[in-house]
Amino acid sequence: MKRILVTGGAGFIGSHLCERLLNEGNDIICLDNFFTGNKQNIVKLIKSPYFELVRHDITMPFFAEVDEVYNLASPASPIHYQYNAIKTVKTAVLGAINMLGLAKRVGAKILQASTSEVYGDPQIHPQTEDYWGHVNPIGDRACYDEGKRCAETLFVNYHNQNNVKIKIIRIFNTYGPNMHPNDGRVVSNFIVQALQNKDITIYGDGNQTRSFQYVDDLVEAMIRMMATRDSFIGPVNTGNPNEFTILELAKKVIDLTNSKSKIIYLDLPKDDPIQRQPDISLAKKELNNWEPKIQLEEGLVKTIDYFDKLLK
Ligand code: NAD
Ligand code: UDP
């Protein structure tokens, strides 16, 4: 039985990861400060004696004897990470230092949930891991993008200087059950609006693109990444390369919910990336032929079902 720490474990992705790791017979510490996380996401795990919930903020040191750490703690949606930009940077940077310090002391392997946002508004398409990115360091997204970039730097430096066993994955837009209904992300926004027959809010002209990954595919990639040989540290892109415009997404959600919603067009936020699509060749090669199994329509149906029950 491995002892595994999941920071941000009560959040959207963290809750799915905790459930899968617990079901595989591991002993889990789920750490969260509940900024965007929710006890409802992990309530069914709490009855297990092998699941421990700790209210803690990773900007403060934390001590526990563990074999592996998955570092997910960080707000992820633009409205949440911009709410307190300084705190977002502290979570990324001080949080990384604290969790890397823990991994160093106890000899644990540690995986960083990095992001496609390290590529900023990319000038190459699709994005490969060797692309250094196009980030505005003083823009509205900088607290998140630069925080995550600095966290990657810290991970690599702890690995090079202190031999900490690290893994870095760069996650592209991910969706599924347990997303926060008001987090402002496009999939949750559109589904909630459609289920309530409210206007669907497209920012800009809807021609910007994203590639949407269902959460189960991501969790599979994270677990495979943790199991790779010690010399392989990444970074590795994980996402679904099927790319859609935001207008296509809106139409699909309206269709699948039989909604009466109308589409309206609002201003595009500053520094909103125009296109985003992962090149997943490296993930396929290194993660045992991993590739996403759940395509957009199937994943949307599962997510719509979740929000439908939540809103009743
Ligand atoms: P989320 O907001 O649902 O979950 C993040 C969790 O971290 C929440 O439970 C929150 O309460 C917790 N948290 C935030 N700050 C904390 C702190 N200082 N100390 C302890 N806990 C803290 O977001 P998510 O979508 O589940 O994202 C999880 C991770 O994956 C994040 O690191 C995010 O940057 C990364 N990621 C997500 C996506 C995506 O599309 N969902 C894409 C790229 C990267
Ligand atoms: N978006 C939109 N309407 C919404 C929410 C988001 O048109 O109600 C757009 C947003 O401007 C961006 C894309 O959808 O172009 C994805 O936004 P999200 O916040 O989900 O993720 P990110 O921009 O971080 O990829």
PDB file of C-alpha atoms and ligand atoms in Angstrom, residues 8-14 31-38 56-59 71-76 80 87 91 113-116 144 148 171-175 185, ligand 1:
ATOM      1  CA  GLY A   8      -5.941  20.253  -3.977  1.00  0.00           C
ATOM      2  CA  GLY A   9      -7.632  16.873  -3.481  1.00  0.00           C
ATOM      3  CA  ALA A  10     -11.097  18.335  -2.854  1.00  0.00           C
ATOM      4  CA  GLY A  11     -11.112  20.176  -6.170  1.00  0.00           C
ATOM      5  CA  PHE A  12     -12.448  19.036  -9.519  1.00  0.00           C
ATOM      6  CA  ILE A  13      -9.486  16.980 -10.792  1.00  0.00           C
ATOM      7  CA  GLY A  14      -8.114  16.152  -7.330  1.00  0.00           C
ATOM      8  CA  LEU A  31      -4.990  18.201   1.533  1.00  0.00           C
ATOM      9  CA  ASP A  32      -7.040  21.280   0.657  1.00  0.00           C
ATOM     10  CA  ASN A  33      -7.720  24.818   1.901  1.00  0.00           C
ATOM     11  CA  PHE A  34     -11.214  24.737   0.306  1.00  0.00           C
ATOM     12  CA  PHE A  35     -10.692  27.957  -1.655  1.00  0.00           C
ATOM     13  CA  THR A  36     -12.357  26.424  -4.709  1.00  0.00           C
ATOM     14  CA  GLY A  37     -12.647  22.832  -3.510  1.00  0.00           C
ATOM     15  CA  ASN A  38     -15.734  21.337  -1.983  1.00  0.00           C
ATOM     16  CA  HIS A  56      -4.244  23.012   5.106  1.00  0.00           C
ATOM     17  CA  ASP A  57      -2.857  25.749   2.885  1.00  0.00           C
ATOM     18  CA  ILE A  58       0.231  24.714   0.900  1.00  0.00           C
ATOM     19  CA  THR A  59       1.756  28.169   1.233  1.00  0.00           C
ATOM     20  CA  ASN A  71       0.645  18.653  -6.377  1.00  0.00           C
ATOM     21  CA  LEU A  72      -2.663  19.998  -7.701  1.00  0.00           C
ATOM     22  CA  ALA A  73      -3.423  22.777  -5.224  1.00  0.00           C
ATOM     23  CA  SER A  74      -4.096  25.973  -7.187  1.00  0.00           C
ATOM     24  CA  PRO A  75      -7.170  27.767  -8.401  1.00  0.00           C
ATOM     25  CA  ALA A  76      -7.512  26.890 -12.100  1.00  0.00           C
ATOM     26  CA  HIS A  80     -10.748  32.210  -9.372  1.00  0.00           C
ATOM     27  CA  LYS A  87      -2.217  34.508  -3.449  1.00  0.00           C
ATOM     28  CA  THR A  91       0.277  29.062  -3.979  1.00  0.00           C
ATOM     29  CA  ALA A 113       0.052  19.611 -12.267  1.00  0.00           C
ATOM     30  CA  SER A 114       1.342  22.248 -14.671  1.00  0.00           C
ATOM     31  CA  THR A 115      -0.717  23.723 -17.452  1.00  0.00           C
ATOM     32  CA  SER A 116      -0.966  24.533 -21.136  1.00  0.00           C
ATOM     33  CA  TYR A 144      -1.268  31.866 -12.962  1.00  0.00           C
ATOM     34  CA  LYS A 148       3.118  27.753 -12.932  1.00  0.00           C
ATOM     35  CA  ILE A 171      -2.660  19.777 -18.568  1.00  0.00           C
ATOM     36  CA  PHE A 172      -4.823  21.169 -21.382  1.00  0.00           C
ATOM     37  CA  ASN A 173      -8.470  22.205 -20.810  1.00  0.00           C
ATOM     38  CA  THR A 174     -10.127  19.435 -18.803  1.00  0.00           C
ATOM     39  CA  TYR A 175     -13.792  19.028 -17.911  1.00  0.00           C
ATOM     40  CA  ARG A 185     -14.909  28.000 -17.267  1.00  0.00           C
TER      41      ARG A 185
HETATM   42  P1  NAD B   1     -10.033  23.328  -8.751  1.00  0.00           P
HETATM   43  O1  NAD B   1     -10.111  24.780  -8.449  1.00  0.00           O
HETATM   44  O2  NAD B   1     -11.307  22.566  -8.854  1.00  0.00           O
HETATM   45  O3  NAD B   1      -9.115  22.576  -7.689  1.00  0.00           O
HETATM   46  C1  NAD B   1      -8.004  23.166  -7.077  1.00  0.00           C
HETATM   47  C2  NAD B   1      -8.015  22.779  -5.599  1.00  0.00           C
HETATM   48  O4  NAD B   1      -6.882  23.359  -4.952  1.00  0.00           O
HETATM   49  C3  NAD B   1      -9.257  23.275  -4.863  1.00  0.00           C
HETATM   50  O5  NAD B   1      -9.804  22.220  -4.124  1.00  0.00           O
HETATM   51  C4  NAD B   1      -8.715  24.388  -3.984  1.00  0.00           C
HETATM   52  O6  NAD B   1      -9.486  24.581  -2.809  1.00  0.00           O
HETATM   53  C5  NAD B   1      -7.305  23.918  -3.711  1.00  0.00           C
HETATM   54  N1  NAD B   1      -6.372  24.994  -3.355  1.00  0.00           N
HETATM   55  C6  NAD B   1      -6.195  26.187  -3.991  1.00  0.00           C
HETATM   56  N2  NAD B   1      -5.231  26.893  -3.380  1.00  0.00           N
HETATM   57  C7  NAD B   1      -4.784  26.121  -2.351  1.00  0.00           C
HETATM   58  C8  NAD B   1      -3.798  26.310  -1.352  1.00  0.00           C
HETATM   59  N3  NAD B   1      -3.072  27.437  -1.269  1.00  0.00           N
HETATM   60  N4  NAD B   1      -3.611  25.320  -0.440  1.00  0.00           N
HETATM   61  C9  NAD B   1      -4.337  24.178  -0.486  1.00  0.00           C
HETATM   62  N5  NAD B   1      -5.291  23.954  -1.407  1.00  0.00           N
HETATM   63  C10 NAD B   1      -5.501  24.916  -2.328  1.00  0.00           C
HETATM   64  O7  NAD B   1      -9.189  23.188 -10.096  1.00  0.00           O
HETATM   65  P2  NAD B   1      -8.876  21.900 -10.990  1.00  0.00           P
HETATM   66  O8  NAD B   1      -9.430  22.151 -12.324  1.00  0.00           O
HETATM   67  O9  NAD B   1      -9.213  20.662 -10.270  1.00  0.00           O
HETATM   68  O10 NAD B   1      -7.292  22.030 -11.115  1.00  0.00           O
HETATM   69  C11 NAD B   1      -6.392  21.210 -10.382  1.00  0.00           C
HETATM   70  C12 NAD B   1      -4.978  21.473 -10.837  1.00  0.00           C
HETATM   71  O11 NAD B   1      -4.844  21.168 -12.227  1.00  0.00           O
HETATM   72  C13 NAD B   1      -4.536  22.934 -10.657  1.00  0.00           C
HETATM   73  O12 NAD B   1      -3.194  22.951 -10.234  1.00  0.00           O
HETATM   74  C14 NAD B   1      -4.647  23.498 -12.054  1.00  0.00           C
HETATM   75  O13 NAD B   1      -3.742  24.545 -12.262  1.00  0.00           O
HETATM   76  C15 NAD B   1      -4.307  22.285 -12.910  1.00  0.00           C
HETATM   77  N6  NAD B   1      -4.888  22.407 -14.270  1.00  0.00           N
HETATM   78  C16 NAD B   1      -6.236  22.264 -14.465  1.00  0.00           C
HETATM   79  C17 NAD B   1      -6.758  22.413 -15.742  1.00  0.00           C
HETATM   80  C18 NAD B   1      -8.225  22.239 -16.043  1.00  0.00           C
HETATM   81  O14 NAD B   1      -8.625  22.389 -17.201  1.00  0.00           O
HETATM   82  N7  NAD B   1      -9.071  21.904 -15.102  1.00  0.00           N
HETATM   83  C19 NAD B   1      -5.896  22.734 -16.810  1.00  0.00           C
HETATM   84  C20 NAD B   1      -4.546  22.911 -16.553  1.00  0.00           C
HETATM   85  C21 NAD B   1      -4.044  22.729 -15.274  1.00  0.00           C
END
